[in-house]
Backbone as JSON, one array per atom type, in Angstrom:
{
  "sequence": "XXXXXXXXXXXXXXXXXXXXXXXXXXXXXXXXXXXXXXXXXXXXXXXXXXXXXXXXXXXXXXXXXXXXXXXXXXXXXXXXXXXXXXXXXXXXXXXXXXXXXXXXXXXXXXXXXXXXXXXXXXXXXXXXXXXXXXXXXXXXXXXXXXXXXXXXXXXXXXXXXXXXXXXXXXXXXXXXXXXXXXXXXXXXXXXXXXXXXXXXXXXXXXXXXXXXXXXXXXXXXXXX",
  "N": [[-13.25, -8.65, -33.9], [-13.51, -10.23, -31.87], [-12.51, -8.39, -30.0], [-14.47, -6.69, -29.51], [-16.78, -7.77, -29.03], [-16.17, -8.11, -26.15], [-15.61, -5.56, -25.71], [-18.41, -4.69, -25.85], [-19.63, -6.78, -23.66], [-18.16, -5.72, -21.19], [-19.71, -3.29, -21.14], [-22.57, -4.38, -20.86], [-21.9, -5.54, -18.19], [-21.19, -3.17, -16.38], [-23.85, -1.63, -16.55], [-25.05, -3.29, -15.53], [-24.25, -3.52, -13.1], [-24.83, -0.57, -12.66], [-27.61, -0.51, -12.42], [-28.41, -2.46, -10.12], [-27.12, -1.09, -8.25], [-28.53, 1.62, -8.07], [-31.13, 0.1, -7.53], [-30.23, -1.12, -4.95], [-29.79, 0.68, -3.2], [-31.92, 2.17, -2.87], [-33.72, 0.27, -2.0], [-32.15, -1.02, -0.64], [-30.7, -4.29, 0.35], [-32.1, -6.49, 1.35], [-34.62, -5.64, 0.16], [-34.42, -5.71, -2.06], [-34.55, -7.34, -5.69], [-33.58, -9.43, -8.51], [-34.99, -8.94, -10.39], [-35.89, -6.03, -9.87], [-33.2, -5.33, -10.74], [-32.82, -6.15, -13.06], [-34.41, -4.56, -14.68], [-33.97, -1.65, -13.88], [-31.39, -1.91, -14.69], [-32.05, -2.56, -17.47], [-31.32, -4.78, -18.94], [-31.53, -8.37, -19.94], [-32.23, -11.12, -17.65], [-30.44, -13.43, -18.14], [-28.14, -12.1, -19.23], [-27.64, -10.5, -16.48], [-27.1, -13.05, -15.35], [-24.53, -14.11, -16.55], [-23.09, -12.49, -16.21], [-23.08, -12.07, -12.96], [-23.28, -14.08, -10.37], [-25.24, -14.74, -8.83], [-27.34, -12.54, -6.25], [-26.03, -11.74, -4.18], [-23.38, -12.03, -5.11], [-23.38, -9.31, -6.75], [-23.95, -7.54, -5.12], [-21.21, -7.83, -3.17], [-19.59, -7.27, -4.57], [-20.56, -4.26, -5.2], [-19.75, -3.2, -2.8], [-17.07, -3.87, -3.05], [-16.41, -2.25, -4.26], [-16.01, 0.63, -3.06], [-14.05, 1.12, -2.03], [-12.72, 2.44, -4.05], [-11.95, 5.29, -3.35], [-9.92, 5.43, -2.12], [-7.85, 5.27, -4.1], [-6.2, 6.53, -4.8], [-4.1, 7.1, -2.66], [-1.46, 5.45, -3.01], [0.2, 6.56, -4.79], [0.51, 9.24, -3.4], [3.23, 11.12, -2.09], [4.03, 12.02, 0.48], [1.67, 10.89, 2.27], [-0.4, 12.13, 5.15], [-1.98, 14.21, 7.67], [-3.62, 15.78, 6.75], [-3.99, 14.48, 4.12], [-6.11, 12.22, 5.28], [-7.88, 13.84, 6.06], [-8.82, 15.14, 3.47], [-9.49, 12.58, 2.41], [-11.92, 11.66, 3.91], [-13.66, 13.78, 3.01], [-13.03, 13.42, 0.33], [-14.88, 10.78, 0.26], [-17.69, 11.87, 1.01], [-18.35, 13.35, -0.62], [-18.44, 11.55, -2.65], [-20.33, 10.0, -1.69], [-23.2, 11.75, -2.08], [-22.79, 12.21, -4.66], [-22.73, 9.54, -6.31], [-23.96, 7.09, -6.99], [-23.24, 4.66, -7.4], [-21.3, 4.22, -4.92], [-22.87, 4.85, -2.85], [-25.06, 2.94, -2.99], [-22.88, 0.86, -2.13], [-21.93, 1.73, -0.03], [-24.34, 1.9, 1.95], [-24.9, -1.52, 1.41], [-22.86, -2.08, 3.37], [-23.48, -1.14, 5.45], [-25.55, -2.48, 6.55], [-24.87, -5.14, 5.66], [-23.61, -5.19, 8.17], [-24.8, -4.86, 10.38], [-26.51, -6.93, 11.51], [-27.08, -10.45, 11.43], [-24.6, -12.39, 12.27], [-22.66, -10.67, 11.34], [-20.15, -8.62, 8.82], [-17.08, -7.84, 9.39], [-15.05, -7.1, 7.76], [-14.96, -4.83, 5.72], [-15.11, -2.96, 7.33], [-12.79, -2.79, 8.75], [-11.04, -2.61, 6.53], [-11.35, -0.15, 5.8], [-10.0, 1.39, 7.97], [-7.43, 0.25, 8.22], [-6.51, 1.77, 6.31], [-6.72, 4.33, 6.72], [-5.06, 4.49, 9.22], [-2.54, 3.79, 7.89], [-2.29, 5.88, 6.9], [-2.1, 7.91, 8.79], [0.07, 6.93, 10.82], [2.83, 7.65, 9.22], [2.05, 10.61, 9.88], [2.2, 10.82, 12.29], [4.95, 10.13, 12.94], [6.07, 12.23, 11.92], [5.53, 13.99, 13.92], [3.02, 15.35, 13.73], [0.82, 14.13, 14.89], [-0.04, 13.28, 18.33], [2.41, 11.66, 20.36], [0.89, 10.46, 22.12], [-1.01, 9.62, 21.33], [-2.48, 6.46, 20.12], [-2.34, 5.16, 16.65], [-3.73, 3.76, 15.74], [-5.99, 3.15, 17.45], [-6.87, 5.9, 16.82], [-8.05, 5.94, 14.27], [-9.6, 3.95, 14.19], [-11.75, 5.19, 15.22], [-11.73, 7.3, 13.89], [-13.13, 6.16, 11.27], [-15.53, 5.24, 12.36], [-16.9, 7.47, 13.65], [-16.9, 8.8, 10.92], [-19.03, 7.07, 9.53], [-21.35, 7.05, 11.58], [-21.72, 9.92, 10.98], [-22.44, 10.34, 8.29], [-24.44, 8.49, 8.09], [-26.27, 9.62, 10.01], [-26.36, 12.43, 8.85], [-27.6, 11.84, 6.05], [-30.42, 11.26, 6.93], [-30.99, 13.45, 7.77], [-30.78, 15.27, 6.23], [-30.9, 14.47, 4.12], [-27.98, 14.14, 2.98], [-27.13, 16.78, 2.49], [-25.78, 17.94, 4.31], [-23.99, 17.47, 4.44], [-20.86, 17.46, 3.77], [-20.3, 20.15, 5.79], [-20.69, 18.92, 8.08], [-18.86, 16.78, 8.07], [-16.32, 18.84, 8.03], [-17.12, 19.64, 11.01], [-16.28, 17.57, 12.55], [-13.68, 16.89, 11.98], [-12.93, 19.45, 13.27], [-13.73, 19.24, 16.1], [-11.81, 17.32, 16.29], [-9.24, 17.55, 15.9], [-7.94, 19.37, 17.92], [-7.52, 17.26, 19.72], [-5.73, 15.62, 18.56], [-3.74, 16.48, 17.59], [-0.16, 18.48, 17.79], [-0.65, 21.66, 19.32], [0.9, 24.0, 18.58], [0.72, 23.25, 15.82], [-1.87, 22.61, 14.62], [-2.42, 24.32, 12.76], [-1.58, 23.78, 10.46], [-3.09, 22.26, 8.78], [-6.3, 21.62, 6.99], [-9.79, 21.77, 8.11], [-11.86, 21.42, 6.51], [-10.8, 20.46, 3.98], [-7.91, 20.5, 1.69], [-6.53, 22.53, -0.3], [-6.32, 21.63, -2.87], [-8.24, 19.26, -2.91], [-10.61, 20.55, -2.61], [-10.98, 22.15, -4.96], [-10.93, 19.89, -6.96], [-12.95, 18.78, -6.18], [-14.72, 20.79, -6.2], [-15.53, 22.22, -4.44], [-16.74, 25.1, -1.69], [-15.04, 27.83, -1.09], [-13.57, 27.5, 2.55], [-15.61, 28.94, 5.39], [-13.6, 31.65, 7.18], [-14.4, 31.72, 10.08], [-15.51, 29.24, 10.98], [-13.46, 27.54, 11.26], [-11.52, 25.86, 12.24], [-8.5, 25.29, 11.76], [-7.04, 26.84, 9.28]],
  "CA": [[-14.55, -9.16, -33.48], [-13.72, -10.51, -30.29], [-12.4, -7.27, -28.83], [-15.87, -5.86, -29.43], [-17.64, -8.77, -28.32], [-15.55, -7.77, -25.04], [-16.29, -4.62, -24.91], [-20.05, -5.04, -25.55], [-19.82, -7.56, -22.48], [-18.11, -4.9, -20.15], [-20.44, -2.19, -21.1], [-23.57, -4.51, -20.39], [-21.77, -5.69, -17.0], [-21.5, -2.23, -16.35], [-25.03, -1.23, -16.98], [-25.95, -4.18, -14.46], [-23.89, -2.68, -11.48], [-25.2, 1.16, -12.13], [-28.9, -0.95, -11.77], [-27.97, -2.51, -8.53], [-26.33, -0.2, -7.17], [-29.96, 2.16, -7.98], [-32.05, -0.63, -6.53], [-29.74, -1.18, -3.68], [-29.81, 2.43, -2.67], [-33.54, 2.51, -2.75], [-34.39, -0.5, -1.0], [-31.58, -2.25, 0.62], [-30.07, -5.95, 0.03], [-33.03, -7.61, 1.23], [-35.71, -5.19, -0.34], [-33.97, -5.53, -3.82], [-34.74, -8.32, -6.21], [-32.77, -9.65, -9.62], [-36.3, -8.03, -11.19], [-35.87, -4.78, -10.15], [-31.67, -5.25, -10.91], [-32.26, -5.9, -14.49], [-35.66, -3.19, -14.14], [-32.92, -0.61, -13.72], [-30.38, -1.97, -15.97], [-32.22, -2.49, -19.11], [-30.5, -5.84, -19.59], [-32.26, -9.66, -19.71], [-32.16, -11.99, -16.63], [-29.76, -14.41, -18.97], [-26.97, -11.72, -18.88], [-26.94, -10.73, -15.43], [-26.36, -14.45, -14.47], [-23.39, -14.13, -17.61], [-21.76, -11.94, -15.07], [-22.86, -12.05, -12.0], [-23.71, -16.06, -10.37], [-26.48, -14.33, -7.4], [-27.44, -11.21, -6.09], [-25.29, -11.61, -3.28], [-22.33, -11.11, -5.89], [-23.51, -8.23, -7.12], [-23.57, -6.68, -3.35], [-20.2, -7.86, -3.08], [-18.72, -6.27, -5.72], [-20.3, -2.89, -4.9], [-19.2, -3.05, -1.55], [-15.63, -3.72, -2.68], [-15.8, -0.89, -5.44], [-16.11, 1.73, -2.64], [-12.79, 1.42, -1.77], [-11.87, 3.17, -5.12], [-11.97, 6.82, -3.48], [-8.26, 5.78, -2.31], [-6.88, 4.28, -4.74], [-5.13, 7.3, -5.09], [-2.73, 6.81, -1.96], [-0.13, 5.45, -2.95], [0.74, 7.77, -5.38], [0.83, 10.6, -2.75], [4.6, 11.0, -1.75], [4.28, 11.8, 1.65], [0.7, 11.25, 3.29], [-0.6, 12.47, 6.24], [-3.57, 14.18, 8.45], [-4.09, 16.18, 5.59], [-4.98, 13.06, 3.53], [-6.9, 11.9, 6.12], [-9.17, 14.67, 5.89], [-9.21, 14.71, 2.49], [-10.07, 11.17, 2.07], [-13.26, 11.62, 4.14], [-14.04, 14.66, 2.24], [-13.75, 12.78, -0.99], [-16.11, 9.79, 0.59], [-18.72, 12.73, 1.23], [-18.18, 13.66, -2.07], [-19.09, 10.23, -3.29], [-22.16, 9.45, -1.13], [-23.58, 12.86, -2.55], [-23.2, 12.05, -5.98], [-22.21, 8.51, -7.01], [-25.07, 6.12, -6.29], [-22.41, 3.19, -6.63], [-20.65, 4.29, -3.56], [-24.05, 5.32, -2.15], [-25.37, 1.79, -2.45], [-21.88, -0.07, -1.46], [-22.08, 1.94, 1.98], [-25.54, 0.76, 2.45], [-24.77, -2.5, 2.35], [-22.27, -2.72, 4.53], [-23.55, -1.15, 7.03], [-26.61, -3.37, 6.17], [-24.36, -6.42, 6.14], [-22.63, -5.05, 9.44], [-26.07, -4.89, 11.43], [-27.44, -7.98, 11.32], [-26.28, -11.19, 11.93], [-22.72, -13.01, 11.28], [-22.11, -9.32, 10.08], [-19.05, -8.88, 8.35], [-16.22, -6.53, 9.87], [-13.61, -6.39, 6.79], [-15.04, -3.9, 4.67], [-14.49, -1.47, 8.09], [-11.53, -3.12, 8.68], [-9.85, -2.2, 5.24], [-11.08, 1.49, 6.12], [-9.53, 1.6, 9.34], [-5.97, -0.16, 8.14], [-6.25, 2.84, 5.1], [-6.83, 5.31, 7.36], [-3.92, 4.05, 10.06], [-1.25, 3.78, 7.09], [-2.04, 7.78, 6.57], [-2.05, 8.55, 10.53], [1.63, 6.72, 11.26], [3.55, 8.31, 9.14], [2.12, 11.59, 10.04], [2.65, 10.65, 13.86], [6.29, 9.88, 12.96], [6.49, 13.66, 11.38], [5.17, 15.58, 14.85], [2.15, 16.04, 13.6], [0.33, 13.77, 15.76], [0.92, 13.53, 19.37], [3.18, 10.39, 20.65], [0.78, 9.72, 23.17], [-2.15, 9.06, 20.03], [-2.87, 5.86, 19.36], [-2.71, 5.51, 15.4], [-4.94, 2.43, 15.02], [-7.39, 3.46, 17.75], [-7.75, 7.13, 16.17], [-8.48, 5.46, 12.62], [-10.72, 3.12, 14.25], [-12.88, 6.17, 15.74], [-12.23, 7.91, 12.62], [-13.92, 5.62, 10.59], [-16.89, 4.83, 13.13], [-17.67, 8.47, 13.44], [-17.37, 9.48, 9.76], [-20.26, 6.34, 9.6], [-22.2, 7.54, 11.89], [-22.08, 11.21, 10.79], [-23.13, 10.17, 7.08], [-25.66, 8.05, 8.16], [-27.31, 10.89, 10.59], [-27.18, 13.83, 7.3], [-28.7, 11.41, 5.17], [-31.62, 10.7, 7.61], [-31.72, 14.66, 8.55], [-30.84, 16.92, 5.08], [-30.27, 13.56, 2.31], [-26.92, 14.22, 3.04], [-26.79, 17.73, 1.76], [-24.81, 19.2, 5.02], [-22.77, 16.18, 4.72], [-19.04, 18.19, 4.17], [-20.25, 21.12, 6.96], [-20.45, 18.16, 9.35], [-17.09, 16.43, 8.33], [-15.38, 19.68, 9.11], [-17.05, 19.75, 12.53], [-15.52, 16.34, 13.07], [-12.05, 17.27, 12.3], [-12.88, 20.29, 14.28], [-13.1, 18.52, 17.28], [-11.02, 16.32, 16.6], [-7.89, 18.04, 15.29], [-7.67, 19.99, 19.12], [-7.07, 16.11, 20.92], [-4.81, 14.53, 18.28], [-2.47, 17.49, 17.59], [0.38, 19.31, 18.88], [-1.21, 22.52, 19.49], [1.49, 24.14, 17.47], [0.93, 22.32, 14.6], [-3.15, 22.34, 14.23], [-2.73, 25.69, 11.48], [-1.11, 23.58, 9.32], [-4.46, 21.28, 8.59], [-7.64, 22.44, 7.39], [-10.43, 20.28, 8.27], [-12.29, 22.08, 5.3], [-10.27, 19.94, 2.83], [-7.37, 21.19, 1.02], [-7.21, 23.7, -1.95], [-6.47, 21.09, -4.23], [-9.27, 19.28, -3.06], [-11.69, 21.41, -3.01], [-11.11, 22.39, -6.13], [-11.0, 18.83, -7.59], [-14.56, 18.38, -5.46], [-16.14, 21.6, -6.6], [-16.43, 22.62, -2.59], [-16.47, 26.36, -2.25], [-13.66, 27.7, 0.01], [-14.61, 27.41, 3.81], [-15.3, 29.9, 6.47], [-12.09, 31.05, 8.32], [-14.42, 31.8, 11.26], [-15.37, 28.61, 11.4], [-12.66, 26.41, 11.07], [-9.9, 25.63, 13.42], [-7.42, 25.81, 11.01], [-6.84, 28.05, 8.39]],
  "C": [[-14.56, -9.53, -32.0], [-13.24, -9.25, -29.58], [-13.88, -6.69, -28.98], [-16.8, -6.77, -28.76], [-17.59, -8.54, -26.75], [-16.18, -6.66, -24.41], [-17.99, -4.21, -24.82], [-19.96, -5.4, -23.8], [-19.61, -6.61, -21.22], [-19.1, -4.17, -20.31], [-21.62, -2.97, -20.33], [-22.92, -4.86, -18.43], [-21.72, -4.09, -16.13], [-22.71, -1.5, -15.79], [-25.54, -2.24, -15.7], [-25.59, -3.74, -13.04], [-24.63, -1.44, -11.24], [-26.54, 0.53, -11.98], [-29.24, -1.52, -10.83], [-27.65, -2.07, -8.06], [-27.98, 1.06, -7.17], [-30.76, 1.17, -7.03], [-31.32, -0.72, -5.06], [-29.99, 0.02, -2.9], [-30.65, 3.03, -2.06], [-34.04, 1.78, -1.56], [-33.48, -1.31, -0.56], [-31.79, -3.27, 0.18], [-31.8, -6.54, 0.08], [-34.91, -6.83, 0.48], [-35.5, -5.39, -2.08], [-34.4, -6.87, -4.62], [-33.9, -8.47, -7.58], [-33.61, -8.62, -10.49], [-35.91, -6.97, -11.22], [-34.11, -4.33, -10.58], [-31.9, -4.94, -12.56], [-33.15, -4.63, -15.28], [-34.61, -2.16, -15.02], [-32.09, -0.73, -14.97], [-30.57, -2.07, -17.17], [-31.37, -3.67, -19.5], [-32.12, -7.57, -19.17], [-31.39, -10.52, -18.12], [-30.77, -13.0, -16.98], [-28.5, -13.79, -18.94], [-26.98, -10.66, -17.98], [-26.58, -12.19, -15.08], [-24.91, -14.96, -15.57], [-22.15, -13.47, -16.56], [-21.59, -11.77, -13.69], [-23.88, -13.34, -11.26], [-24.74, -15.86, -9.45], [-26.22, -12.76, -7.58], [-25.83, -10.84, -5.07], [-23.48, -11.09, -3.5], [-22.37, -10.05, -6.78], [-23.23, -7.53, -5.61], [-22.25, -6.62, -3.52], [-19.21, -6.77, -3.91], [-19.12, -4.87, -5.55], [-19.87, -2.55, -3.9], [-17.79, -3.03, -1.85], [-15.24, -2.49, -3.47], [-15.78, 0.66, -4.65], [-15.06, 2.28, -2.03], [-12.06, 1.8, -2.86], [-11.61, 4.52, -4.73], [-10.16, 6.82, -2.13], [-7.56, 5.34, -2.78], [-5.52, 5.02, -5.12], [-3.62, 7.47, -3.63], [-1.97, 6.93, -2.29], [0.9, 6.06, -4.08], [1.34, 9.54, -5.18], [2.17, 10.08, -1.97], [4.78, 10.77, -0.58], [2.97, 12.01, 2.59], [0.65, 11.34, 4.86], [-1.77, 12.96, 6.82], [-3.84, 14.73, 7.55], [-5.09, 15.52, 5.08], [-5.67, 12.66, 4.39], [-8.17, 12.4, 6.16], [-9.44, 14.95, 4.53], [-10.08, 13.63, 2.11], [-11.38, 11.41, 2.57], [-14.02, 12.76, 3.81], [-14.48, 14.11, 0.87], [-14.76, 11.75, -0.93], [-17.02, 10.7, 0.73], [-19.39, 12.98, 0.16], [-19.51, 12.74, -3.24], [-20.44, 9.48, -2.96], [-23.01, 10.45, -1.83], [-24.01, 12.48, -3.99], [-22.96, 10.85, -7.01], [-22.95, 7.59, -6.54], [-24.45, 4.59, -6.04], [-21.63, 2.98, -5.54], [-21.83, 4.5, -2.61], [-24.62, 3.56, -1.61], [-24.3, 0.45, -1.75], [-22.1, 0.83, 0.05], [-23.0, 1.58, 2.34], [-25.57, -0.72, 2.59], [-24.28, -2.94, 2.74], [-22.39, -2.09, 5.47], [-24.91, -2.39, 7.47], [-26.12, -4.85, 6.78], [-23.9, -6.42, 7.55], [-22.93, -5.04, 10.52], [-26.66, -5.89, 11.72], [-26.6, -9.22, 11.64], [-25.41, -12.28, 11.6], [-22.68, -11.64, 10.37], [-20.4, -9.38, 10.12], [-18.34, -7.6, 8.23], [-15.28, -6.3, 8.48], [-13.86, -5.6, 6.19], [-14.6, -2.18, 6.06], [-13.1, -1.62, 8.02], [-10.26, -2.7, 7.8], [-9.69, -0.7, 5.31], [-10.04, 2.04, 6.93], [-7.88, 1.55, 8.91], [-5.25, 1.14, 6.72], [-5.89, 3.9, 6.34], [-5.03, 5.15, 8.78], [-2.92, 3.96, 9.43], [-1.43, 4.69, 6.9], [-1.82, 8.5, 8.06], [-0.45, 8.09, 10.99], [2.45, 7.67, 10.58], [3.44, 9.81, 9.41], [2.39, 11.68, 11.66], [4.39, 10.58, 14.01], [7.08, 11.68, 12.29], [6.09, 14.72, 12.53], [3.75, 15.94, 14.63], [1.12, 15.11, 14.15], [0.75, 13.31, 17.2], [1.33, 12.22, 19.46], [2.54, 9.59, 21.49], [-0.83, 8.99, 22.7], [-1.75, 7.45, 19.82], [-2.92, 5.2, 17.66], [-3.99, 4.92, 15.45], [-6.2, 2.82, 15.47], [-8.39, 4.65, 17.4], [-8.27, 6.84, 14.52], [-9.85, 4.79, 12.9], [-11.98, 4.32, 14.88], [-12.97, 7.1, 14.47], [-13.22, 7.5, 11.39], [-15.92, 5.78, 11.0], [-17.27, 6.43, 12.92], [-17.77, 8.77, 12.17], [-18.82, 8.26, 9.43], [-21.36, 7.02, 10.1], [-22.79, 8.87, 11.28], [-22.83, 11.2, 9.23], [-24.45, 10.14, 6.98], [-26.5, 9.31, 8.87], [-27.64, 12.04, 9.29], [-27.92, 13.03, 6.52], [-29.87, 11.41, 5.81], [-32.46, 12.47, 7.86], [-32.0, 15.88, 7.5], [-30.66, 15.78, 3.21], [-28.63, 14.17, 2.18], [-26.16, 15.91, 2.7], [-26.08, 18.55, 2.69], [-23.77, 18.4, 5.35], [-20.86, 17.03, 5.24], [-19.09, 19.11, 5.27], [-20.38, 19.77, 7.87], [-19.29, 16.98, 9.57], [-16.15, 17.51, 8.63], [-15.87, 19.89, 10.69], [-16.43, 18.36, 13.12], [-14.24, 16.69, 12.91], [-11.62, 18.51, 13.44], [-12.46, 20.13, 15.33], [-12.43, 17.42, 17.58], [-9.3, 16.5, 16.43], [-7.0, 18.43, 16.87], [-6.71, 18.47, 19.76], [-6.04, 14.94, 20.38], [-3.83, 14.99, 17.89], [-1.8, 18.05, 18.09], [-0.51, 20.79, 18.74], [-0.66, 23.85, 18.11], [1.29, 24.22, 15.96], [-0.72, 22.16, 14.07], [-3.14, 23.42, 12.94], [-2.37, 24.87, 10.41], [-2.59, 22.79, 8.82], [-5.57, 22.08, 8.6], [-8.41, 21.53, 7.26], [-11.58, 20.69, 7.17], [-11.69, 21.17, 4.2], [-9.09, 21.22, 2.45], [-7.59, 21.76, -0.16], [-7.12, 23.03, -2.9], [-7.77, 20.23, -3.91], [-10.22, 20.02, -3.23], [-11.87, 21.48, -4.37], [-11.22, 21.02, -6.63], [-12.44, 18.71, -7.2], [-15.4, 19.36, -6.05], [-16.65, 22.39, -5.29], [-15.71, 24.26, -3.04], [-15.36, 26.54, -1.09], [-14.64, 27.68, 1.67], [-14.25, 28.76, 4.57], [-14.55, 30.27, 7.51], [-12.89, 31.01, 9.59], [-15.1, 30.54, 11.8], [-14.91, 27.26, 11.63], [-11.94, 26.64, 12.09], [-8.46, 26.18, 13.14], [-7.66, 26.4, 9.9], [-5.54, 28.07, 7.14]]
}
């Protein structure tokens, strides 16, 4: 009895995030209301405040759940730029078709605009992204005279920006053709020259295939 009682409880908590994370999506933190939260969710007012004590911890929590598209790290043996470009392949991925990563990036860029905005949710990107860039700097495959931290910290900011611009220009739908033009030009100024064939800024074949992306065009990739 009580494990079911349990899992009742998760399912409705559940059900209350995928309806905030819809309203959020739509109208942004301060356009959203508990109304249109439970609206969405099909639940009573009585149990969202069972699981979540404000709105403001509902935000929270989708904002921190968007850092699930690396949870797979540290399970990869030996990352590198590869992963790198992966990773912001699979975030593309996830803005596209997962409205709970859709509405956690909204509001932190939301929270990140405005004022007493709050840097850690880049911050955690950046220190992800910089633990996959060292060790591939320590393998040759970035140059010695790179930066890690500051190319993570531009990696981040531009994959932001570049999101935000496809959503505004196609709803995101040329989203992955404009993360390979970012690795594009970006692969030339942080690689040995040598060494750019090995990386495709297309995603790898196991991504892809895990994503569903079709293969990319050799003529216009970098690498191959």
């Amino acid at each position: 009895m009580a494990r079911a009682r349990q899992e009742r409880a998760e399912i409705t908590r559940e059900a209350i995030l995928d309806g905030a994370a819809i309203a959020f999506d739509r109208t942004g933190f301060h356009g959203t209301s508990l109304t249109d939260v439970v609206g969405h969710a099909g639940v009573t007012k009585g149990a969202l405040y069972f699981h979540f004590s404000s709105k403001e911890a509902l935000a929270q929590t989708l904002m921190d759940e968007q850092f699930q598209v690396s949870e797979g790290l540290p399970a990869i043996v030996e990352p590198g730029l590869q992963t790198a470009i992966d990773l912001t392949h699979r975030m593309a991925c996830g803005l596209r078709s997962n409205v709970r990563i859709r509405a956690g990036i909204r509001l932190v860029i939301e929270f990140g605009s405005f004022t007493d905005p709050d840097p850690s949710p880049y911050n955690a990107w950046i220190d992800t992204c910089h633990g996959i860039l060292v060790p591939a700097q320590e393998r040759g495959d970035v140059l010695p005279s790179v930066d890690a931290y500051d190319a993570a910290t531009m990696i981040v900011g531009a994959f932001t920006g570049i999101q935000l611009t496809s959503h505004v220009r196609t709803r995101r739908e040329d989203l992955h053709a404009r993360v390979v033009d970012l690795w594009n030009f970006l692969l030339p100024g942080i690689v040995p020259a040598e060494r750019i064939s090995r990386f495709d800024p297309a995603g790898s074949p196991e991504c892809r295939s895990e994503l569903g992306l079709s293969a990319p065009d050799s003529s216009a990739a970098t690498a191959g």
